[in-house]
Amino acid sequence: MTAMLPQRWAIGATIGVAAAVAAAEQPVPRFRALADLVEVDAVVEDADGRFVSDLAIGDFEVLEDGKPQPLATFYLRVAEGRRYAAFVPVVPRASAGAARPRAVFVLLFDDEHLTPAGFTRVQTAAEQFLNDHFERGDLGGVVVNGAMAGNRLTSEREELVDAVHKAKPRTTQNARRMEMRDWPRLLNEYEAIRIAAGDRDAVEAAVTRGCTDDPDKCRGPGLCDTCGRDYVDGVVRTKARQVAIEARSAAERTLDTLTRLFAGLERLDGHKSVILLSEGFVAEDSWPLVRQVIALAARAHARIYSLDARGLNARTSDGATEAFTRSTADQYAALLGGVDVQSDAPNMLGVETGGFVVRNANTFGAGLARIARDASTFYVLGYKPVNEVLDGSYRKIDVKVKRPGLRVRARRGYIADARATVAAPVNAASRAPADDGMREPPRELLKRSESIVALPSPPAEAATGTLAVDAGAPATRSSAYRLRPGGTRSVERLMGTATVGASSETLASSDVAARAAEGWSAYQRGDVEGARQALAQAARDVAAPPWIHYALGQAEYALGQYEPAAHEWESVRQAVPEFEPAYFDLADAYLQSKDFGQALAVLRAAQKRWPSDTELLNAIGVIQVARGALDDAVATFGKAIDANTTDGLAMFNLAKTLELRYFRSRRYSALARAYVGTDRDLKRAREMYRQYLEIGGPFESSARDGLQRLEWAAAARDR
């Protein structure tokens, strides 16, 4: 069986979209750059929080890893009310464009760390932000339960507001707090982590509290009075270890959501703003993951803003610490009551990425206005790093303003790799913001195994005569539709196949032939609606050959009508069972309808005809991953490699699946004080990524990213 566009069935490519993803996987600039120039956004405010717009290049100083960097470019982007924007070049002088920059906003509900009351508070704030500050042409997304609502970014405000309305709080945070209040009572997650780490003061305070709360239990069942504290000590330590494990797991899930979000956002050009809606979390043993998120945010050219959902109760998040302090002499409780450990991670995420935290407020209006302003009003400072070695390390950046009384916010670093620069110089005009704010990414299926942002599709292949269309154009009557890669070749191939029904001579003199020719011509021109109408009329004739039904299915699919497309392709499969493209097309259509079982059944039927076909095995494995059957997928990709030891796609898919299985199995061990997982998967995934990189292919960038993630995981495990 001839392999056909095998990249369609890559883990991390959008499942069900029959489009080559090689272009989307190519390295793209994470910073706007001139040759190897790094550019950093900077927001400068006075003591009252007003943006300062009259600074010159000499007012700034940029340090990288503590060393001064000479500025090569400098300009100011400003906006008034975000109704319009102007690009104001300072150095070098260039013609100012009037194009309004597109802003990208993502509202992320940290479900792991939101009580129902806090959820309601930030839900209202999210709706306010969308109504007051989301402008026509902006892109937005709402992340709930670790997934992007609607599986895409969108420019439709109503759709985003509806997603916010439909978001529901989880009970996990309240359940964890209630568990801590049961005997023996713990003040908060931070105290549990300190006890689990063996902090003697923390253990002693908790044991004393337990004996004070219930003196009878302090004596212990069947134990003498003098050894009762030993019993309480054991209960406290056991409970603290469990709470600490749950706290670390919840923090890791939040950080994993941010990691996957930035993995998708980094493939979109321009500035992004991520608004983290959370009550904060303890990252005592998760700081490597926090630093990883910060590095990925820098690569994605994104700032993180955090809205503290605790409102005016930010200092007493669990409500128990202050009350206990007032009623007892628990000095440890008093100490913890004065430290807001939950805010440390959101603080670091905000400060290090150039954002900020809005806290100690039940209304967020002023903070939301600042976030919106940041998206379109800032200085851009460009410099050529003195250290030219691109070694993949994280470089610290410090932006200073020489004028007294001013405060500057900017990202604190970046990853020094080839993707932080552009290989070829760009002219002054190309540095001006493009007028792409009115476009919207296509509706694509969410891929949680790699990122939670639907990626833009690359242009359709031009070599086959299909129409190269704008991947960002919405599907309207006046715009072109994306045609299926290889569709033209497959239809023409089927035209030359002996078919059941009327002969080509009979059709040549019939109305069916005229309608079919009209429809096929319209399809090749990109007039998909016209093609569907004409081909549908031709397909009604019982003498219509399979190629007409197949072409009609292509038109239906291009219009997003997946069930009608599947109906047409199913008739083709029945009439010409040896025509292998129909199996893949059917699987695609069923996947778009999220009917994974039917898609898998079609490919299993094909596998009976072509048992060793690697494209089929890759397709089956991808569907198994989508269904969560990771063990089955590992076995399937292994069979593909056994069938063809040089199949790079199978190596890439196997590496991705092993990586996913490893991270799903990874947990924090309180005893080992390290992250533990299936080390065999970690080792084998790294090996598969390396083998794929040796072979080469369209997913080299994604493979390098995966290998780096696993290297970080291995380093965190070995600490």
XYZ file of C-alpha atoms in Angstrom:
719
model
C 0.000 0.000 0.000
C 1.436 3.349 -0.970
C 2.084 5.706 1.930
C 0.063 8.887 1.619
C 0.907 12.027 3.598
C 2.060 10.116 6.680
C 2.546 13.352 8.637
C -1.255 13.454 8.955
C -0.955 10.792 11.608
C 1.642 12.383 13.878
C 1.028 12.778 17.589
C 0.825 16.518 18.192
C -0.484 17.215 14.706
C -4.178 18.011 14.758
C -6.038 14.707 14.653
C -8.683 14.521 11.963
C -7.430 17.447 9.889
C -6.059 16.032 6.660
C -3.434 18.723 6.208
C 0.340 18.515 6.272
C 1.648 20.000 9.503
C 5.289 20.238 8.526
C 5.122 23.984 8.060
C 3.521 24.475 11.449
C 6.295 22.471 13.058
C 9.109 24.577 11.576
C 10.981 26.816 14.005
C 9.384 30.240 14.290
C 10.702 33.371 16.006
C 9.885 33.510 19.693
C 11.046 37.113 19.746
C 10.795 39.616 16.937
C 14.404 39.944 15.875
C 16.803 41.419 13.347
C 19.286 38.677 12.429
C 20.304 37.488 15.937
C 18.772 40.508 17.683
C 16.723 39.893 20.844
C 13.795 42.216 21.511
C 12.224 42.728 24.939
C 8.916 44.456 25.708
C 9.041 46.931 28.582
C 6.209 48.750 30.381
C 7.291 51.892 32.242
C 4.963 53.490 34.819
C 5.140 56.398 37.228
C 4.284 56.207 40.932
C 0.556 56.464 40.125
C 0.631 53.600 37.628
C 0.403 55.812 34.521
C 2.326 54.742 31.437
C 5.309 56.997 30.664
C 5.581 57.552 26.918
C 8.298 60.200 26.543
C 11.422 58.126 27.202
C 14.371 57.997 24.817
C 16.778 55.180 24.079
C 19.334 56.701 26.425
C 16.924 56.371 29.356
C 17.152 52.570 29.256
C 19.814 50.101 30.304
C 19.600 46.361 29.561
C 21.704 43.739 31.323
C 21.958 40.092 30.307
C 23.333 37.831 33.011
C 24.589 41.004 34.690
C 26.480 42.321 31.653
C 25.422 45.558 29.866
C 24.036 45.049 26.355
C 24.280 47.839 23.721
C 20.825 48.669 22.333
C 20.505 48.402 18.564
C 16.795 49.123 18.074
C 14.214 50.941 20.128
C 10.607 51.814 19.439
C 7.325 52.505 21.176
C 3.978 50.902 20.476
C 1.052 52.939 21.780
C -2.719 52.651 21.777
C -5.505 54.963 22.885
C -8.397 53.108 24.433
C -7.422 50.208 22.190
C -9.766 51.662 19.595
C -6.821 52.267 17.321
C -3.064 51.917 17.581
C -0.022 53.448 15.995
C 3.462 52.038 15.637
C 5.806 54.803 16.756
C 9.369 54.047 15.642
C 12.103 55.835 17.530
C 15.284 54.142 16.311
C 15.629 53.545 13.410
C 13.187 55.906 11.745
C 10.577 54.114 9.706
C 7.184 54.958 8.309
C 4.558 54.674 11.016
C 1.731 52.294 10.246
C -1.808 52.880 11.444
C -2.558 49.198 11.805
C -4.010 48.165 15.128
C -2.008 45.328 16.690
C -3.908 42.152 17.421
C -3.950 41.206 21.084
C -4.140 37.616 22.305
C -5.741 37.036 25.717
C -6.154 33.685 27.470
C -8.243 33.450 30.649
C -7.092 30.410 32.621
C -9.265 29.146 35.482
C -6.952 27.361 37.923
C -9.623 24.835 38.941
C -7.197 23.010 41.205
C -6.880 26.077 43.431
C -10.281 27.775 43.373
C -13.003 27.453 45.990
C -16.586 27.993 44.769
C -16.579 31.500 46.300
C -13.286 32.403 44.676
C -14.415 30.892 41.389
C -17.516 33.095 41.341
C -15.396 36.177 42.083
C -12.956 35.661 39.191
C -15.723 34.427 36.879
C -17.333 37.849 37.241
C -13.958 39.503 36.622
C -13.375 37.413 33.476
C -16.733 38.449 32.059
C -15.993 42.085 32.898
C -12.655 41.891 31.113
C -14.199 40.467 27.957
C -17.000 43.031 27.891
C -14.806 46.043 28.661
C -11.463 45.294 27.049
C -11.782 42.583 24.383
C -11.842 44.467 21.085
C -12.836 43.505 17.577
C -9.976 41.580 16.002
C -8.452 40.343 19.261
C -7.995 36.613 19.805
C -9.075 34.992 23.031
C -9.375 31.680 24.767
C -10.846 30.319 28.003
C -9.108 27.403 29.720
C -11.250 25.376 32.128
C -10.342 21.994 33.645
C -7.035 22.081 31.793
C -8.611 22.325 28.323
C -9.331 25.163 25.924
C -13.064 25.850 25.661
C -14.212 25.241 22.102
C -10.807 23.710 21.340
C -9.542 26.942 19.797
C -8.736 30.594 20.100
C -11.470 32.802 18.693
C -12.205 36.432 17.908
C -15.886 36.032 18.865
C -16.474 37.801 22.186
C -19.890 36.183 22.642
C -18.342 32.736 22.353
C -15.773 33.572 25.033
C -18.368 35.082 27.371
C -20.509 31.971 26.914
C -17.519 29.780 27.799
C -16.978 31.806 30.984
C -20.687 31.473 31.878
C -20.601 27.708 31.386
C -17.474 27.235 33.504
C -18.234 25.399 36.732
C -16.169 25.279 39.946
C -14.736 22.032 41.219
C -14.914 20.876 44.807
C -11.326 19.671 45.144
C -10.009 22.791 46.861
C -12.795 22.828 49.449
C -12.376 19.100 49.996
C -8.662 19.522 50.705
C -9.386 22.310 53.184
C -12.056 20.274 54.968
C -9.643 17.363 55.181
C -7.023 19.575 56.846
C -9.566 20.762 59.442
C -10.343 17.226 60.559
C -8.377 15.957 63.542
C -5.431 16.245 63.758
C -5.909 19.708 62.335
C -3.332 21.220 59.974
C -3.229 24.948 59.313
C -2.595 24.812 55.596
C -0.767 22.943 52.850
C 2.500 24.683 53.572
C 2.521 23.385 57.152
C 1.816 19.882 55.809
C 4.780 20.153 53.453
C 7.043 21.323 56.266
C 5.938 18.408 58.459
C 6.452 15.930 55.626
C 9.947 17.359 55.150
C 10.732 16.683 58.821
C 10.529 20.218 60.227
C 10.642 19.599 64.007
C 8.980 22.902 64.927
C 6.124 22.204 62.522
C 5.644 18.673 63.887
C 5.715 19.849 67.485
C 3.184 22.622 66.828
C 0.789 20.244 65.056
C 1.073 17.575 67.781
C 0.432 20.158 70.490
C -2.567 21.444 68.560
C -3.906 17.911 68.220
C -3.621 17.270 71.942
C -5.300 20.597 72.701
C -8.190 19.887 70.315
C -8.840 16.365 71.635
C -7.014 15.363 74.842
C -8.582 11.889 74.832
C -7.164 11.065 71.408
C -3.847 12.423 72.522
C -3.573 9.566 75.013
C -4.012 7.156 72.133
C -6.041 3.918 72.024
C -4.614 1.547 74.561
C -1.550 3.671 75.138
C -0.230 5.171 78.348
C -0.515 8.886 79.023
C 3.209 9.411 78.781
C 3.465 7.892 75.300
C 0.275 9.454 73.892
C 2.142 12.213 72.044
C 4.015 9.558 70.086
C 0.680 8.280 68.778
C -0.419 11.793 67.751
C 2.991 12.386 66.202
C 2.522 9.366 63.936
C -1.001 10.388 62.917
C 0.143 13.957 62.192
C 3.044 12.829 60.046
C 0.909 10.373 58.081
C -1.787 12.943 57.392
C 0.772 15.628 56.508
C 2.472 13.360 53.989
C -0.843 12.684 52.256
C -1.808 16.374 52.190
C 1.654 17.300 50.911
C 1.440 14.763 48.099
C -1.987 16.055 47.067
C -0.767 19.668 47.231
C 2.267 18.935 45.087
C 0.172 16.988 42.590
C -2.336 19.849 42.314
C 0.463 22.401 41.836
C 2.063 20.186 39.217
C -1.227 19.878 37.316
C -1.599 23.668 37.259
C 1.972 24.102 36.037
C 1.434 21.361 33.445
C -1.601 23.250 32.116
C 0.509 26.399 31.778
C 3.278 24.404 30.099
C 0.906 22.974 27.499
C -0.670 26.377 26.965
C 2.662 28.020 26.164
C 3.630 25.085 23.952
C 0.735 26.116 21.721
C 1.013 29.892 22.104
C 4.674 29.951 21.085
C 3.626 29.022 17.551
C 1.525 32.153 17.230
C 3.419 35.326 16.438
C 3.045 38.459 18.513
C 2.437 39.420 22.135
C 0.194 37.283 24.377
C -1.382 37.873 27.766
C -2.321 34.949 30.028
C -4.603 35.836 32.958
C -4.304 33.223 35.698
C -7.463 33.105 37.834
C -6.375 31.406 41.035
C -6.256 31.512 44.831
C -2.576 30.668 44.626
C -0.731 27.457 45.356
C 2.254 26.216 47.290
C 5.220 25.456 45.040
C 7.640 24.559 47.808
C 8.989 21.530 45.935
C 7.914 22.519 42.430
C 10.174 25.478 41.762
C 11.968 23.715 38.849
C 8.580 23.420 37.152
C 7.786 27.070 37.905
C 11.076 28.117 36.315
C 10.291 25.897 33.341
C 6.943 27.662 32.837
C 8.688 31.041 33.025
C 11.204 29.973 30.384
C 8.440 28.716 28.088
C 6.460 31.938 28.574
C 9.509 33.893 27.445
C 9.794 31.696 24.381
C 6.095 32.229 23.632
C 6.463 36.014 24.024
C 3.809 35.981 26.754
C 3.173 37.724 30.046
C 1.363 36.135 32.985
C -1.074 38.150 35.072
C -2.651 36.643 38.180
C -5.981 37.610 39.725
C -6.025 36.482 43.358
C -9.504 35.011 43.775
C -9.316 35.253 47.572
C -10.105 38.942 47.346
C -9.722 40.793 50.640
C -9.135 37.474 52.451
C -5.802 36.841 50.751
C -3.859 36.690 54.021
C -6.114 34.045 55.600
C -6.962 31.765 52.738
C -8.202 28.840 54.815
C -9.983 30.894 57.476
C -8.542 28.737 60.243
C -5.080 30.154 60.853
C -6.149 33.496 62.279
C -8.913 31.991 64.443
C -6.564 29.438 65.938
C -3.954 32.099 66.635
C -6.474 34.174 68.574
C -7.613 31.235 70.725
C -4.294 29.539 71.509
C -0.668 30.226 72.180
C 0.320 28.447 68.979
C 3.251 30.616 67.917
C 3.821 28.489 64.840
C 0.284 29.297 63.694
C 0.992 32.971 64.289
C 4.118 32.704 62.169
C 2.279 31.000 59.311
C -0.561 33.499 59.585
C 1.859 36.283 58.730
C 3.248 34.604 55.607
C 1.189 34.220 52.429
C 3.006 31.240 50.935
C 0.241 30.607 48.407
C 1.074 33.832 46.587
C 4.745 33.031 46.010
C 4.303 31.043 42.793
C 1.830 33.498 41.146
C 4.128 36.358 42.197
C 7.118 34.746 40.538
C 5.179 33.845 37.393
C 3.980 37.435 37.064
C 7.170 39.295 37.900
C 9.490 37.074 35.872
C 7.352 37.327 32.712
C 6.702 41.074 32.933
C 3.169 40.830 34.291
C 1.827 41.417 37.794
C -0.601 40.133 40.432
C -3.916 41.777 41.385
C -4.683 40.963 45.024
C -6.389 42.210 48.177
C -9.385 43.392 46.167
C -12.921 42.132 45.673
C -13.182 44.106 42.409
C -10.569 43.905 39.706
C -11.504 46.775 37.382
C -8.290 48.797 37.670
C -6.071 45.732 37.325
C -7.980 44.485 34.279
C -7.586 47.887 32.611
C -3.817 47.749 33.179
C -3.656 44.254 31.669
C -5.507 45.457 28.552
C -3.228 48.487 28.258
C -0.102 46.341 28.572
C -1.173 44.351 25.521
C -0.843 47.322 23.183
C 1.284 49.983 24.894
C 4.930 49.225 25.553
C 8.511 49.957 24.568
C 10.499 47.428 22.563
C 14.235 47.252 23.230
C 16.433 45.299 20.838
C 20.004 44.200 21.433
C 22.522 41.778 20.028
C 23.668 39.582 22.931
C 27.319 39.929 23.829
C 27.264 36.185 24.497
C 26.578 34.840 21.000
C 26.661 31.155 21.954
C 23.195 29.603 21.530
C 23.558 26.869 24.113
C 19.910 26.502 25.125
C 20.505 28.067 28.537
C 18.157 30.486 30.261
C 19.635 34.012 30.137
C 18.568 36.539 32.767
C 17.498 39.979 31.547
C 17.347 43.089 33.706
C 15.802 46.237 32.183
C 16.450 49.472 34.063
C 15.259 53.056 33.607
C 17.653 55.846 34.507
C 14.995 58.474 35.173
C 14.197 58.464 38.916
C 10.749 57.661 40.268
C 9.766 55.264 37.471
C 9.094 51.536 37.565
C 9.733 49.164 34.689
C 8.183 45.757 34.029
C 9.753 43.390 31.519
C 10.384 39.700 31.170
C 13.357 38.579 33.238
C 14.949 36.233 30.730
C 14.803 34.078 27.604
C 16.044 30.759 26.275
C 19.178 31.190 24.182
C 18.495 28.885 21.264
C 18.218 29.317 17.512
C 14.474 29.826 17.744
C 14.947 33.082 19.651
C 16.258 34.714 16.508
C 15.439 35.080 12.820
C 18.050 33.859 10.382
C 17.509 36.541 7.749
C 17.441 40.312 8.373
C 14.102 42.052 8.206
C 13.519 45.562 6.929
C 11.998 48.406 8.868
C 8.582 47.921 7.327
C 8.410 44.323 8.457
C 9.016 45.401 12.021
C 5.768 47.334 12.009
C 2.844 45.321 13.379
C 0.929 43.490 10.686
C -2.777 44.174 10.235
C -3.766 40.625 11.017
C -6.088 41.384 13.875
C -9.233 40.539 11.907
C -8.260 36.943 11.235
C -9.188 33.912 13.233
C -7.397 30.585 13.485
C -9.250 27.620 12.015
C -11.403 25.360 14.158
C -9.157 22.420 14.950
C -9.302 19.559 17.392
C -7.586 20.059 20.742
C -4.418 18.045 21.339
C -3.777 17.877 25.068
C -0.792 15.581 24.614
C 1.298 18.482 23.363
C -0.491 21.781 23.868
C -3.935 23.152 24.642
C -4.007 25.642 21.785
C -5.226 24.670 18.323
C -2.370 25.411 15.932
C -2.811 27.237 12.627
C -2.806 24.877 9.667
C -0.157 25.334 6.958
C -1.196 26.165 3.394
C -2.555 23.316 1.324
C 0.016 21.743 -0.968
C 0.379 23.708 -4.172
C 2.204 21.007 -6.092
C -0.951 18.979 -6.617
C -2.959 21.816 -8.069
C -5.055 22.324 -4.951
C -5.771 25.839 -3.882
C -3.299 27.410 -1.440
C -5.514 29.290 0.995
C -5.027 31.551 3.967
C -4.997 29.348 7.052
C -6.388 32.151 9.144
C -9.329 33.082 6.922
C -12.756 32.277 8.334
C -14.929 30.031 6.205
C -17.418 32.413 4.624
C -18.939 32.582 1.168
C -16.486 35.196 0.066
C -13.370 33.369 1.262
C -11.490 30.349 0.001
C -11.894 27.002 1.735
C -9.100 24.702 2.713
C -8.952 21.767 0.334
C -7.753 18.393 1.465
C -4.074 17.716 0.660
C -3.801 14.983 -1.927
C -7.510 15.228 -2.700
C -6.942 16.155 -6.313
C -4.560 13.252 -6.876
C -6.919 10.799 -5.186
C -9.936 11.884 -7.260
C -7.945 11.692 -10.476
C -6.638 8.289 -9.468
C -10.170 7.045 -8.859
C -11.297 8.477 -12.202
C -8.938 6.041 -13.886
C -10.162 3.064 -11.865
C -12.634 0.621 -13.386
C -15.934 1.384 -11.674
C -19.322 -0.169 -11.210
C -22.168 1.399 -13.165
C -22.394 3.292 -16.424
C -19.384 3.459 -18.676
C -17.514 6.711 -19.302
C -18.946 6.757 -22.856
C -22.511 6.699 -21.506
C -21.692 9.415 -18.986
C -20.050 11.620 -21.613
C -23.401 12.218 -23.274
C -25.465 12.532 -20.125
C -26.394 15.335 -17.784
C -24.501 13.460 -15.067
C -21.236 13.992 -16.939
C -21.954 17.692 -17.382
C -22.801 18.188 -13.721
C -19.810 16.138 -12.611
C -17.437 18.103 -14.839
C -18.927 21.377 -13.609
C -18.538 20.339 -9.979
C -14.999 19.053 -10.376
C -13.941 22.235 -12.153
C -15.469 24.334 -9.346
C -13.657 22.265 -6.732
C -10.316 22.792 -8.441
C -10.976 26.552 -8.552
C -11.682 26.589 -4.821
C -15.448 27.180 -5.236
C -16.352 24.441 -2.774
C -19.995 25.404 -2.332
C -20.525 25.415 -6.096
C -18.716 22.087 -6.314
C -20.939 20.514 -3.672
C -24.119 21.677 -5.408
C -23.126 20.361 -8.840
C -21.578 17.123 -7.596
C -24.605 16.401 -5.391
C -26.868 16.635 -8.434
C -24.593 14.292 -10.370
C -24.344 11.835 -7.472
C -28.135 11.353 -7.377
C -27.945 9.359 -10.600
C -27.639 5.635 -9.937
C -25.115 5.498 -12.773
C -22.781 7.973 -11.086
C -19.341 6.362 -10.733
C -17.551 6.301 -7.343
C -15.232 9.191 -8.172
C -18.198 11.596 -8.144
C -19.185 10.462 -4.657
C -15.565 10.693 -3.585
C -15.218 14.271 -4.906
C -18.538 15.200 -3.287
C -17.181 13.904 0.013
C -14.124 16.133 -0.432
C -16.364 19.175 -0.920
C -18.542 18.295 2.080
C -15.466 17.863 4.235
C -14.012 21.211 3.142
C -17.279 22.852 4.225
C -17.118 21.192 7.631
C -19.985 18.790 6.880
C -18.300 15.675 8.226
C -21.256 13.303 8.480
C -22.330 13.829 4.822
C -18.675 13.446 3.812
C -18.461 10.149 5.687
C -21.661 8.960 3.974
C -20.210 9.626 0.510
C -16.854 8.032 1.317
C -18.509 4.988 2.830
C -20.272 4.382 -0.500
C -16.901 4.651 -2.249
C -15.338 2.137 0.128
C -18.155 -0.324 -0.520
C -17.916 0.101 -4.296
C -14.110 0.134 -4.560
C -12.760 -1.646 -1.446
C -9.229 -1.676 -2.870
C -9.129 2.156 -2.991
C -7.076 2.822 0.138
C -7.454 6.647 0.397
C -11.148 6.193 1.211
C -10.249 4.441 4.474
C -8.089 7.313 5.672
C -10.646 9.897 4.577
C -13.401 8.048 6.416
C -11.273 7.895 9.553
C -10.667 11.641 9.230
C -14.373 12.387 8.944
C -15.274 10.190 11.916
C -12.544 11.814 13.978
C -13.886 15.269 13.207
C -17.241 14.026 14.495
C -15.371 12.644 17.551
C -16.547 9.139 16.738
C -13.271 7.468 17.655
C -14.740 3.975 17.699
C -15.989 4.174 14.122
C -12.712 5.722 12.942
C -10.771 2.882 14.510
C -13.115 0.275 13.015
C -12.532 1.656 9.501
C -8.768 1.540 9.923
C -8.929 -1.972 11.385
C -10.793 -3.044 8.247
C -8.024 -1.527 6.159
C -5.409 -3.279 8.284
C -6.895 -6.650 7.327
C -6.090 -5.812 3.700
C -2.704 -4.240 4.373
C -1.473 -5.680 7.714
C 2.062 -4.272 7.549
C 1.282 -0.817 6.230
C 3.061 1.698 8.475
C 0.727 4.587 7.665
C -2.217 2.522 8.843
C -0.397 1.563 12.026
C 0.486 5.188 12.701
C -3.126 6.244 12.119
C -4.441 3.527 14.443
C -1.930 4.516 17.105
C -2.891 8.183 16.920
C -6.544 7.293 17.492
C -5.595 5.087 20.422
C -3.757 8.040 21.952
C -6.816 10.229 21.420
C -8.912 7.644 23.273
C -6.387 7.494 26.122
C -5.312 3.911 25.351
C -1.613 4.701 25.699
C -0.480 1.120 26.272
C -2.182 -0.013 23.070
C -0.705 2.941 21.186
C 2.815 2.084 22.366
C 2.352 -1.451 21.063
C 0.940 -0.234 17.734
C 3.769 2.216 17.076
C 6.203 -0.531 18.012
C 4.668 -2.730 15.294
C 5.107 0.101 12.797
C 8.804 0.324 13.657
C 9.147 -3.460 13.412
C 7.573 -3.296 9.940
C 9.934 -0.499 8.863
C 12.927 0.225 11.084
C 13.511 3.540 9.269
C 9.981 4.882 9.730
C 10.739 8.215 11.368
C 7.073 9.039 11.881
C 6.545 5.907 13.982
C 9.630 6.798 16.042
C 8.301 10.300 16.640
C 4.832 9.013 17.550
C 6.244 6.381 19.880
C 8.424 8.987 21.603
C 5.438 11.291 22.058
C 3.289 8.512 23.500
C 5.984 7.298 25.876
C 6.537 10.886 27.014
C 2.825 11.319 27.656
C 2.620 8.027 29.550
C 5.649 8.972 31.638
C 4.258 12.352 32.687
C 0.874 10.830 33.469
C 2.535 8.280 35.736
C 4.880 10.755 37.417
C 4.143 11.560 41.046
C 6.010 13.264 43.833
C 7.423 10.862 46.402
C 7.545 12.360 49.871
C 9.933 9.639 51.012
C 12.342 10.082 48.106
C 11.679 13.845 48.012
C 11.755 13.629 44.233
C 9.475 13.056 41.253
C 9.159 9.403 40.341
C 7.640 7.820 37.278
C 8.126 4.990 34.844
C 11.861 5.356 34.230
C 11.719 2.864 31.377
C 9.323 5.145 29.487
C 11.555 8.139 30.199
C 14.632 6.367 28.878
C 12.919 4.891 25.829
C 11.211 8.177 24.896
C 14.540 9.996 24.936
C 16.040 7.242 22.788
C 13.199 7.460 20.234
C 13.479 11.256 20.010
C 17.220 10.961 19.392
C 16.711 8.341 16.682
C 14.117 10.534 14.992
C 16.463 13.511 15.049
C 19.173 11.356 13.456
C 16.809 10.411 10.623
C 15.341 13.912 10.302
C 11.869 14.953 9.288
C 9.228 17.680 9.491
C 8.855 17.369 13.274
C 12.461 18.046 14.280
C 11.489 21.150 16.248
C 8.814 19.279 18.211
C 11.206 16.382 18.795
C 13.842 18.718 20.213
C 11.237 20.285 22.490
C 10.143 16.857 23.704
C 13.709 15.758 24.317
C 14.385 18.935 26.284
C 11.257 18.395 28.413
C 12.452 14.897 29.231
C 15.958 16.119 30.041
C 14.414 18.617 32.473
C 12.312 15.809 33.965
C 15.361 13.599 34.364
C 17.275 16.434 36.025
C 14.379 17.126 38.417
C 14.203 13.426 39.264
C 17.918 13.257 40.023
C 17.974 16.321 42.298
